[in-house]
mmCIF file of C-alpha atoms in Angstrom:
data_model
loop_
_atom_site.group_PDB
_atom_site.id
_atom_site.type_symbol
_atom_site.label_atom_id
_atom_site.label_comp_id
_atom_site.label_asym_id
_atom_site.label_seq_id
_atom_site.Cartn_x
_atom_site.Cartn_y
_atom_site.Cartn_z
ATOM 1 C CA MET M 1 -23.048 30.206 -23.470
ATOM 2 C CA ASN M 2 -27.107 30.927 -22.931
ATOM 3 C CA ASP M 3 -28.443 31.462 -19.346
ATOM 4 C CA VAL M 4 -30.216 28.518 -19.096
ATOM 5 C CA PHE M 5 -27.346 26.287 -19.531
ATOM 6 C CA VAL M 6 -26.051 27.799 -16.626
ATOM 7 C CA GLN M 7 -28.496 27.724 -14.164
ATOM 8 C CA ALA M 8 -29.119 31.080 -14.477
ATOM 9 C CA GLY M 9 -31.343 32.599 -11.534
ATOM 10 C CA HIS M 10 -30.973 30.308 -9.173
ATOM 11 C CA GLY M 11 -28.584 30.426 -5.974
ATOM 12 C CA VAL M 12 -27.623 26.608 -5.552
ATOM 13 C CA ARG M 13 -26.729 24.693 -8.564
ATOM 14 C CA VAL M 14 -24.968 21.628 -10.312
ATOM 15 C CA GLU M 15 -23.193 20.249 -13.094
ATOM 16 C CA TRP M 16 -20.733 16.793 -14.337
ATOM 17 C CA GLY M 17 -17.717 17.087 -15.005
ATOM 18 C CA PRO M 18 -14.796 18.758 -16.078
ATOM 19 C CA VAL M 19 -17.359 21.082 -19.130
ATOM 20 C CA GLY M 20 -19.842 21.417 -16.862
ATOM 21 C CA ALA M 21 -17.273 23.041 -14.060
ATOM 22 C CA GLU M 22 -16.010 25.070 -17.249
ATOM 23 C CA ARG M 23 -19.432 26.478 -17.499
ATOM 24 C CA LEU M 24 -20.638 27.017 -14.481
ATOM 25 C CA ALA M 25 -17.498 28.353 -13.209
ATOM 26 C CA GLY M 26 -17.619 32.302 -14.725
ATOM 27 C CA ASP M 27 -21.534 32.217 -13.252
ATOM 28 C CA VAL M 28 -20.538 31.416 -9.839
ATOM 29 C CA ALA M 29 -19.049 32.445 -6.408
ATOM 30 C CA CYS M 30 -18.239 29.131 -5.509
ATOM 31 C CA LEU M 31 -17.591 26.132 -6.787
ATOM 32 C CA VAL M 32 -17.913 22.483 -4.937
ATOM 33 C CA VAL M 33 -16.262 19.462 -6.606
ATOM 34 C CA VAL M 34 -17.560 16.024 -5.781
ATOM 35 C CA ASP M 35 -15.481 12.540 -6.536
ATOM 36 C CA VAL M 36 -16.600 10.558 -4.231
ATOM 37 C CA LEU M 37 -14.155 7.429 -5.450
ATOM 38 C CA SER M 38 -11.728 8.826 -5.007
ATOM 39 C CA PHE M 39 -10.338 12.038 -5.066
ATOM 40 C CA THR M 40 -12.254 14.250 -2.866
ATOM 41 C CA THR M 41 -12.162 11.740 -0.474
ATOM 42 C CA ALA M 42 -8.760 10.967 -0.124
ATOM 43 C CA VAL M 43 -8.603 15.333 0.417
ATOM 44 C CA THR M 44 -9.998 14.925 2.853
ATOM 45 C CA VAL M 45 -8.026 12.149 4.569
ATOM 46 C CA ALA M 46 -4.580 14.260 3.779
ATOM 47 C CA VAL M 47 -6.344 17.396 4.807
ATOM 48 C CA GLU M 48 -7.622 15.818 8.381
ATOM 49 C CA ALA M 49 -3.420 14.731 8.954
ATOM 50 C CA GLY M 50 -2.239 18.249 7.703
ATOM 51 C CA THR M 51 -1.596 18.021 4.619
ATOM 52 C CA GLN M 52 -1.596 20.501 2.010
ATOM 53 C CA VAL M 53 -2.520 19.524 -0.969
ATOM 54 C CA PHE M 54 -2.383 20.007 -5.229
ATOM 55 C CA PRO M 55 -4.376 19.298 -7.493
ATOM 56 C CA TYR M 56 -2.739 18.386 -10.431
ATOM 57 C CA ARG M 57 -4.134 16.531 -14.168
ATOM 58 C CA TRP M 58 -3.690 13.024 -14.244
ATOM 59 C CA GLN M 59 -0.659 11.172 -16.266
ATOM 60 C CA ASP M 60 0.629 14.697 -17.037
ATOM 61 C CA ASP M 61 4.343 14.332 -17.532
ATOM 62 C CA SER M 62 5.071 17.172 -15.868
ATOM 63 C CA ALA M 63 3.508 16.770 -12.871
ATOM 64 C CA ALA M 64 6.696 15.143 -10.900
ATOM 65 C CA GLY M 65 8.402 18.871 -12.235
ATOM 66 C CA PHE M 66 5.348 20.857 -10.623
ATOM 67 C CA ALA M 67 5.937 18.844 -7.255
ATOM 68 C CA GLU M 68 10.146 19.395 -7.299
ATOM 69 C CA GLN M 69 8.444 23.233 -7.990
ATOM 70 C CA VAL M 70 5.841 23.540 -4.723
ATOM 71 C CA ASP M 71 8.183 21.465 -2.835
ATOM 72 C CA ALA M 72 5.628 18.743 -2.683
ATOM 73 C CA ALA M 73 5.372 14.493 -2.762
ATOM 74 C CA LEU M 74 4.408 13.358 -5.470
ATOM 75 C CA ALA M 75 1.081 10.350 -5.544
ATOM 76 C CA VAL M 76 1.312 7.284 -7.585
ATOM 77 C CA GLY M 77 -1.568 4.965 -9.175
ATOM 78 C CA ARG M 78 -3.079 2.763 -6.737
ATOM 79 C CA ARG M 79 -1.058 0.363 -7.857
ATOM 80 C CA GLY M 80 1.966 1.898 -7.991
ATOM 81 C CA VAL M 81 1.939 2.234 -4.033
ATOM 82 C CA THR M 82 5.869 1.557 -3.308
ATOM 83 C CA GLU M 83 8.085 1.569 0.682
ATOM 84 C CA ALA M 84 9.249 4.929 -1.199
ATOM 85 C CA SER M 85 6.686 6.331 -3.060
ATOM 86 C CA PRO M 86 3.609 5.613 -0.497
ATOM 87 C CA TRP M 87 0.864 8.278 -1.534
ATOM 88 C CA SER M 88 -1.667 7.687 -4.146
ATOM 89 C CA LEU M 89 -5.521 7.909 -4.771
ATOM 90 C CA SER M 90 -6.584 5.236 -2.858
ATOM 91 C CA PRO M 91 -7.738 6.890 0.772
ATOM 92 C CA ALA M 92 -7.247 3.517 2.626
ATOM 93 C CA ALA M 93 -3.389 4.114 1.389
ATOM 94 C CA LEU M 94 -3.760 6.907 2.560
ATOM 95 C CA ARG M 95 -4.491 6.628 6.241
ATOM 96 C CA ARG M 96 -1.417 4.408 6.442
ATOM 97 C CA ALA M 97 1.613 6.412 4.838
ATOM 98 C CA PRO M 98 3.793 8.718 6.187
ATOM 99 C CA PHE M 99 2.555 11.817 6.821
ATOM 100 C CA THR M 100 3.653 14.100 4.487
ATOM 101 C CA PRO M 101 3.615 18.514 4.682
ATOM 102 C CA ARG M 102 2.506 18.640 1.356
ATOM 103 C CA LEU M 103 1.266 15.731 -1.929
ATOM 104 C CA VAL M 104 0.451 16.241 -5.357
ATOM 105 C CA LEU M 105 -2.670 14.171 -6.270
ATOM 106 C CA PRO M 106 -3.568 14.115 -9.623
ATOM 107 C CA SER M 107 -6.848 12.116 -10.648
ATOM 108 C CA PRO M 108 -8.146 11.924 -13.987
ATOM 109 C CA ASN M 109 -12.132 13.895 -12.916
ATOM 110 C CA GLY M 110 -12.336 15.506 -9.725
ATOM 111 C CA SER M 111 -8.345 16.984 -9.148
ATOM 112 C CA ALA M 112 -8.453 17.841 -13.203
ATOM 113 C CA ILE M 113 -11.489 19.531 -11.993
ATOM 114 C CA ALA M 114 -10.681 21.566 -9.046
ATOM 115 C CA ALA M 115 -6.538 21.951 -10.488
ATOM 116 C CA ALA M 116 -8.370 24.017 -14.161
ATOM 117 C CA ALA M 117 -10.778 25.749 -11.337
ATOM 118 C CA ALA M 118 -7.605 27.627 -9.508
ATOM 119 C CA GLU M 119 -7.613 30.520 -10.819
ATOM 120 C CA GLY M 120 -11.700 31.448 -10.609
ATOM 121 C CA SER M 121 -14.459 30.799 -8.214
ATOM 122 C CA THR M 122 -14.127 29.687 -4.303
ATOM 123 C CA VAL M 123 -13.228 25.546 -4.974
ATOM 124 C CA VAL M 124 -13.729 23.452 -2.104
ATOM 125 C CA ALA M 125 -13.316 19.555 -1.831
ATOM 126 C CA ALA M 126 -17.063 17.740 -0.987
ATOM 127 C CA SER M 127 -17.523 14.014 -0.191
ATOM 128 C CA LEU M 128 -19.669 11.620 1.707
ATOM 129 C CA ARG M 129 -17.065 12.160 4.590
ATOM 130 C CA ASN M 130 -17.624 15.905 4.515
ATOM 131 C CA ALA M 131 -20.687 16.878 2.845
ATOM 132 C CA THR M 132 -22.482 18.055 6.131
ATOM 133 C CA ALA M 133 -19.687 20.102 6.751
ATOM 134 C CA VAL M 134 -19.136 21.317 3.773
ATOM 135 C CA GLY M 135 -22.884 22.584 3.340
ATOM 136 C CA ARG M 136 -22.680 24.477 7.123
ATOM 137 C CA TRP M 137 -19.405 26.030 5.813
ATOM 138 C CA LEU M 138 -21.041 26.984 2.599
ATOM 139 C CA GLY M 139 -24.645 28.521 4.332
ATOM 140 C CA ALA M 140 -22.971 29.564 6.708
ATOM 141 C CA HIS M 141 -20.162 32.200 4.955
ATOM 142 C CA GLY M 142 -23.419 33.204 2.592
ATOM 143 C CA TYR M 143 -22.731 30.954 -0.291
ATOM 144 C CA GLY M 144 -25.861 29.550 -2.145
ATOM 145 C CA THR M 145 -28.319 32.418 -2.458
ATOM 146 C CA ILE M 146 -28.812 34.535 -5.782
ATOM 147 C CA GLU M 147 -26.207 37.006 -4.969
ATOM 148 C CA ARG M 148 -23.279 34.302 -4.154
ATOM 149 C CA PRO M 149 -24.843 30.973 -5.913
ATOM 150 C CA VAL M 150 -22.527 27.726 -5.595
ATOM 151 C CA GLY M 151 -21.918 25.155 -8.724
ATOM 152 C CA VAL M 152 -21.222 21.926 -6.847
ATOM 153 C CA ILE M 153 -19.529 19.634 -9.651
ATOM 154 C CA ALA M 154 -19.954 15.928 -10.021
ATOM 155 C CA ALA M 155 -16.893 15.454 -11.619
ATOM 156 C CA GLY M 156 -18.091 11.841 -12.507
ATOM 157 C CA GLU M 157 -15.851 9.039 -14.111
ATOM 158 C CA ARG M 158 -14.233 8.070 -17.729
ATOM 159 C CA TRP M 159 -15.505 5.337 -20.470
ATOM 160 C CA PRO M 160 -12.613 3.743 -22.360
ATOM 161 C CA ASP M 161 -13.219 6.356 -24.734
ATOM 162 C CA GLY M 162 -12.464 9.132 -22.918
ATOM 163 C CA SER M 163 -16.523 10.056 -22.565
ATOM 164 C CA LEU M 164 -18.532 11.163 -19.087
ATOM 165 C CA ARG M 165 -19.486 8.296 -17.630
ATOM 166 C CA PRO M 166 -22.172 10.250 -14.616
ATOM 167 C CA ALA M 167 -21.582 8.016 -11.913
ATOM 168 C CA LEU M 168 -24.161 6.906 -8.569
ATOM 169 C CA GLU M 169 -21.521 8.129 -6.426
ATOM 170 C CA ASP M 170 -21.590 11.068 -7.174
ATOM 171 C CA LEU M 171 -24.379 12.052 -7.656
ATOM 172 C CA LEU M 172 -25.011 11.232 -3.943
ATOM 173 C CA GLY M 173 -21.713 13.010 -2.625
ATOM 174 C CA ALA M 174 -23.293 16.533 -4.351
ATOM 175 C CA GLY M 175 -27.099 15.982 -3.411
ATOM 176 C CA ALA M 176 -25.490 15.572 0.372
ATOM 177 C CA VAL M 177 -23.655 19.272 -0.132
ATOM 178 C CA ILE M 178 -27.159 20.257 -1.580
ATOM 179 C CA ALA M 179 -29.520 19.154 1.311
ATOM 180 C CA VAL M 180 -27.722 20.347 4.410
ATOM 181 C CA LEU M 181 -26.877 23.358 2.354
ATOM 182 C CA LEU M 182 -30.921 23.760 1.846
ATOM 183 C CA GLU M 183 -30.709 23.914 5.367
ATOM 184 C CA TYR M 184 -28.986 26.354 6.265
ATOM 185 C CA GLY M 185 -29.536 29.308 4.412
ATOM 186 C CA GLY M 186 -29.305 28.328 0.602
ATOM 187 C CA GLU M 187 -32.223 29.174 -1.356
ATOM 188 C CA VAL M 188 -33.825 28.728 -4.553
ATOM 189 C CA PRO M 189 -32.380 25.185 -6.086
ATOM 190 C CA SER M 190 -32.800 24.330 -9.568
ATOM 191 C CA PRO M 191 -33.988 21.488 -10.582
ATOM 192 C CA GLU M 192 -30.616 19.318 -10.729
ATOM 193 C CA ALA M 193 -29.572 20.886 -7.707
ATOM 194 C CA ALA M 194 -33.417 19.683 -6.113
ATOM 195 C CA MET M 195 -33.593 16.494 -8.177
ATOM 196 C CA ALA M 196 -29.578 15.782 -6.772
ATOM 197 C CA ALA M 197 -30.594 16.448 -2.888
ATOM 198 C CA ALA M 198 -33.718 15.011 -2.800
ATOM 199 C CA ALA M 199 -31.922 11.379 -4.560
ATOM 200 C CA PHE M 200 -29.388 11.061 -1.486
ATOM 201 C CA THR M 201 -32.079 12.308 1.156
ATOM 202 C CA GLY M 202 -34.556 9.442 -0.593
ATOM 203 C CA ALA M 203 -31.807 6.172 -0.332
ATOM 204 C CA PRO M 204 -32.631 4.293 2.509
ATOM 205 C CA ASP M 205 -28.924 3.695 2.437
ATOM 206 C CA PRO M 206 -26.479 5.794 0.575
ATOM 207 C CA GLY M 207 -23.858 4.517 2.050
ATOM 208 C CA ALA M 208 -25.041 0.581 0.703
ATOM 209 C CA ALA M 209 -25.554 1.703 -2.765
ATOM 210 C CA VAL M 210 -21.958 3.330 -3.263
ATOM 211 C CA VAL M 211 -21.171 -0.060 -2.716
ATOM 212 C CA SER M 212 -23.159 -1.599 -4.396
ATOM 213 C CA SER M 213 -22.266 0.679 -7.629
ATOM 214 C CA SER M 214 -20.883 -0.156 -10.940
ATOM 215 C CA SER M 215 -17.964 2.282 -9.507
ATOM 216 C CA GLY M 216 -18.135 0.958 -5.709
ATOM 217 C CA ARG M 217 -17.738 -3.157 -7.244
ATOM 218 C CA GLU M 218 -15.077 -2.242 -9.894
ATOM 219 C CA LEU M 219 -12.938 -0.368 -6.926
ATOM 220 C CA ILE M 220 -14.153 -3.621 -4.309
ATOM 221 C CA GLU M 221 -13.333 -6.017 -7.198
ATOM 222 C CA GLY M 222 -9.526 -4.709 -7.730
ATOM 223 C CA GLY M 223 -9.024 -4.936 -4.174
ATOM 224 C CA TYR M 224 -9.885 -1.991 -3.162
ATOM 225 C CA ALA M 225 -12.496 -2.612 -0.883
ATOM 226 C CA GLU M 226 -11.325 -0.471 1.746
ATOM 227 C CA ASP M 227 -10.807 2.463 0.138
ATOM 228 C CA VAL M 228 -14.838 1.946 -0.687
ATOM 229 C CA ALA M 229 -15.679 1.932 3.381
ATOM 230 C CA VAL M 230 -13.101 5.023 3.567
ATOM 231 C CA ALA M 231 -16.003 6.654 1.024
ATOM 232 C CA THR M 232 -18.911 5.984 3.072
ATOM 233 C CA GLU M 233 -17.632 7.222 6.070
ATOM 234 C CA LEU M 234 -21.096 9.240 5.964
ATOM 235 C CA GLY M 235 -20.504 12.916 7.894
ATOM 236 C CA VAL M 236 -17.162 11.715 10.030
ATOM 237 C CA SER M 237 -15.099 14.105 8.520
ATOM 238 C CA ARG M 238 -15.264 18.110 10.150
ATOM 239 C CA VAL M 239 -13.256 19.730 7.342
ATOM 240 C CA VAL M 240 -13.999 21.792 4.696
ATOM 241 C CA PRO M 241 -10.678 21.943 2.387
ATOM 242 C CA VAL M 242 -10.853 24.956 0.458
ATOM 243 C CA LEU M 243 -8.261 25.759 -2.694
ATOM 244 C CA THR M 244 -5.890 27.658 -1.683
ATOM 245 C CA ASP M 245 -2.913 29.505 -3.723
ATOM 246 C CA GLY M 246 -2.793 26.197 -5.260
ATOM 247 C CA ALA M 247 -3.256 24.235 -2.176
ATOM 248 C CA PHE M 248 -6.588 22.047 -0.515
ATOM 249 C CA VAL M 249 -6.512 23.293 3.251
ATOM 250 C CA GLY M 250 -9.030 23.433 6.170
ATOM 251 C CA ALA M 251 -10.875 26.596 6.488
ATOM 252 C CA GLY M 252 -10.396 28.124 9.420
#
C-alpha cells in the first residue's frame, strides 16, 4: 500500500471504517476506535460499571458460542432486550441492566473494527463521553508522535447495500480525541486529522449537532432518544477502555 494512503510521516492520523482501520493498523502504534452511536459509547458505560467488554462481529451465528467460551453474557439487538437478556448495544439499556462482569457486545461497525484489530496495535475505545480522557491518556503514554503514531478510526454507519456511510457523530468524536491529543503531546497531524479536530473545535454545539444529525434522528425517531442523550454527555467519563486479552477494560 502506497505510504500516502496510510498518511505516513504524521503522528496523528484519521481514517474511516473497517477498510481504513485495516490500512492503518500495520503502520501505527495505537488504533482509537470511535463509534459514537453507539458501540464505543456503550463500552464506556459498561467499563465504568466494571464490566469487561468483548467486541465481536455483528449478527454472526458464532457469537453465542464465543460468549459461552469466554464465560460472558451476550448482548442482543436494541429491540431484542428482555428480562432474561437485558444487555444490548443501547447505552441507556446497559445503565439499567443488572451488572455482569463480562459481556460480548457485537455491533456492525465499531465492534467489528475492534475485533478485527485485536491482534495488532493497542486498541482504545473512544466516544464523545470520554474523548478528553482518551486524548490525555494517549499523550501521557507517548502516542501521537512520529515514532509512535496514532490512527483514529471513525467507524461510520452502513447504507442498506452494506457500503460505508460517513457519519457526523464519528467525525466529531474523532476530532474531539485529536484536539485533546494535540494539546498533550500529539504532533504533526495529517491534514485529515487536523480537519477532524477543526470540525469538533469549530462546532458551536457538538452535542446538538449529533442530536440533529441523520444518525441521531434515526435513533430518536426509533424510540431511542435516551441513547443519543447518553452519547452526547460530552467529556463526562474518565474511563479509557483498552483492549486487553480480547476485552475492553479500564486502563490502569
